[in-house]
């Protein structure tokens, strides 16, 4: 069945952007994950719409991936089609009618978006400069850090219906942004581009703030190891990292996966970790933290074709 779907996709996506049996370890910040049946790179709205229509018609399992910095894919891989955006979706430009607004494609990385905004003297996005995701992944989960979140700067999002049949613009206040959540998680629409609104400031001052936040990140987080950032969501009371630390789990290890000694909120790939190793560490953390504090931690990392 998947073969027939791929034959149809091959008619709308060039061969070099239709990667069959593609190891997901190449596309995730954890550097973990078996092969997807295929990974397709769509470079414009026509291509993306066509791929979604084919997948819908064939009821073929599929999933959009951004920069893969919040993904844990199983060792068996993913039996469906991973869709990644590139080309036109990587664009960024200032709104010709409003110098404080920028229109950015969802494949663009937060780091390069931040670099562009700094150059233009546009402030308000500094919080996101060190998050290793794309605009699409960050909008999807309302990424945030250091007191800022996507909700603060996103004025509207251009989205495509999951079956590729419709495109519309959704105002920021209709995106239902909340802690690590947006409406896209509920309705499955795909983000194509976002309008960000910022404020004018001196590029040197913006650059200094970006450098300060980067230094904080480097000091606190295990940035030298592959990971997916915070493994668990912030619970209603307290912080996941503090609860994990209090349960004495820093350094806890299964195979190549380990609770970071530097930041207990991160499970890292300390070398050759499998998805099963990471899941075993996550299960142990959940049960020990629950025993110690009565709090059941919920994963922030997306578990693809695997579960706790
Ligand atoms: C070292 C490190 C530090 C991190 N620090 C932070 C932090 O400070 N704050 C924070 O919030 N996160 C942090 N993260 C987690 C992660 O980087 C963010 O959540 C980021 O927003 C995920 O973006 P992504 O492009 O990698 O998304 P992915 O991991 O590829 O995808 C995440 C989800 O978004 C969906 N998605 C992706 N693109 C689209 C699209 N175009 N339309 C619809 N849905 C889409 C995917 O299907 C998936 O469900 C960190 C991760 C690492 C590895």
XYZ file of N, CA and C and ligand atoms in Angstrom, residues 29 63-71 85 106 131-134 136-138 140-141 143-145 180 184 189-191 217 221 227-229 266 300 302, ligand 1:
164
model
N 17.257 15.821 16.808
C 18.359 16.345 17.629
C 18.863 15.291 18.613
N 3.221 12.388 8.885
C 3.448 13.319 9.994
C 4.419 14.388 9.537
N 4.149 15.631 9.938
C 5.094 16.702 9.581
C 6.173 16.808 10.660
N 7.398 16.975 10.211
C 8.519 17.162 11.134
C 9.156 18.514 10.835
N 9.510 19.232 11.897
C 10.206 20.502 11.705
C 11.699 20.227 11.735
N 12.377 20.727 12.781
C 13.810 20.454 12.893
C 14.069 19.210 13.750
N 13.026 18.518 14.137
C 13.177 17.254 14.879
C 13.795 17.427 16.262
N 13.642 18.620 16.856
C 14.304 18.847 18.147
C 13.384 18.543 19.327
N 12.204 18.016 19.018
C 11.323 17.597 20.101
C 10.742 16.212 19.807
N 11.511 15.406 19.079
C 11.056 14.097 18.598
C 11.870 12.964 19.221
N 9.497 20.446 5.462
C 9.346 21.602 4.570
C 10.715 22.202 4.256
N 7.651 28.528 7.736
C 7.762 27.696 8.945
C 8.937 26.724 8.927
N 16.725 28.370 20.882
C 15.897 27.142 20.816
C 16.162 26.491 19.453
N 16.597 25.218 19.438
C 17.068 24.645 18.168
C 15.948 24.102 17.269
N 14.826 24.821 17.194
C 13.708 24.349 16.384
C 13.439 25.243 15.186
N 12.380 24.890 14.453
C 11.936 25.696 13.314
C 10.744 26.544 13.759
N 7.846 26.426 12.446
C 6.666 25.542 12.452
C 6.521 24.791 13.765
N 7.620 24.156 14.209
C 7.581 23.407 15.467
C 7.332 24.339 16.642
N 7.900 25.538 16.573
C 7.763 26.492 17.690
C 6.338 27.031 17.768
N 3.653 25.385 16.587
C 2.842 24.215 16.963
C 2.768 24.079 18.484
N 3.927 24.240 19.145
C 3.913 23.986 20.589
C 4.175 25.228 21.429
N 6.549 27.385 21.671
C 7.853 27.290 22.331
C 8.139 28.573 23.103
N 8.876 28.417 24.183
C 9.175 29.588 24.998
C 10.425 29.388 25.821
N 10.984 30.494 26.273
C 12.171 30.458 27.135
C 12.387 31.848 27.729
N 3.129 25.335 26.020
C 3.566 24.299 25.061
C 2.402 23.704 24.269
N -3.101 23.922 16.724
C -2.640 22.982 15.687
C -2.515 21.556 16.242
N -4.049 21.074 11.584
C -3.696 21.940 10.458
C -2.185 22.152 10.452
N -1.632 22.398 9.266
C -0.180 22.577 9.142
C 0.152 24.060 9.011
N 1.181 24.483 9.702
C 1.592 25.890 9.628
C 2.521 26.081 8.431
N 22.193 29.758 28.582
C 21.847 28.423 28.074
C 23.075 27.498 28.143
N 22.680 24.253 30.394
C 22.157 23.084 29.667
C 23.274 22.231 29.061
N 20.060 15.759 22.482
C 18.902 15.608 23.374
C 17.678 16.161 22.647
N 16.545 16.176 23.351
C 15.370 16.852 22.792
C 14.947 17.960 23.753
N 15.917 18.536 24.460
C 15.607 19.612 25.405
C 14.935 19.044 26.642
N 16.965 17.316 31.434
C 17.336 16.788 30.120
C 17.754 15.325 30.218
N 7.263 16.020 27.444
C 7.175 17.153 26.513
C 7.627 16.682 25.129
N 7.905 14.548 21.871
C 6.876 13.782 21.125
C 7.371 12.361 20.908
C 19.070 21.612 23.444
C 17.594 21.915 23.337
C 17.065 23.025 23.983
C 15.699 23.319 23.896
N 15.218 24.420 24.541
C 13.902 24.725 24.444
C 13.374 25.892 25.082
O 14.086 26.667 25.716
N 12.038 26.145 24.951
C 11.199 25.319 24.239
O 9.999 25.613 24.140
N 11.671 24.218 23.631
C 12.988 23.896 23.701
N 13.474 22.779 23.074
C 12.541 21.868 22.361
C 12.347 22.200 20.877
O 13.509 22.778 20.321
C 11.194 23.167 20.659
O 10.010 22.628 21.171
C 10.975 23.518 19.179
O 9.946 24.460 19.108
C 10.605 22.324 18.322
O 10.720 22.746 16.974
P 11.063 21.725 15.801
O 11.025 22.467 14.530
O 12.312 20.987 16.088
O 9.803 20.774 15.887
P 9.752 19.191 15.762
O 10.425 18.589 16.946
O 10.213 18.774 14.428
O 8.186 18.973 15.866
C 7.490 19.282 17.062
C 5.985 19.162 16.779
O 5.607 20.208 15.883
C 4.929 19.680 14.754
N 5.251 20.540 13.613
C 6.490 20.832 13.130
N 6.398 21.680 12.075
C 5.071 21.915 11.900
C 4.326 22.718 10.966
N 4.922 23.426 10.013
N 2.975 22.734 11.074
C 2.340 21.997 12.034
N 2.982 21.234 12.934
C 4.340 21.195 12.872
C 5.454 18.262 14.626
O 4.531 17.409 13.947
C 5.611 17.860 16.084
O 4.390 17.391 16.609
C 14.851 22.473 23.139
C 15.385 21.360 22.467
C 16.743 21.081 22.560
C 17.286 19.903 21.803
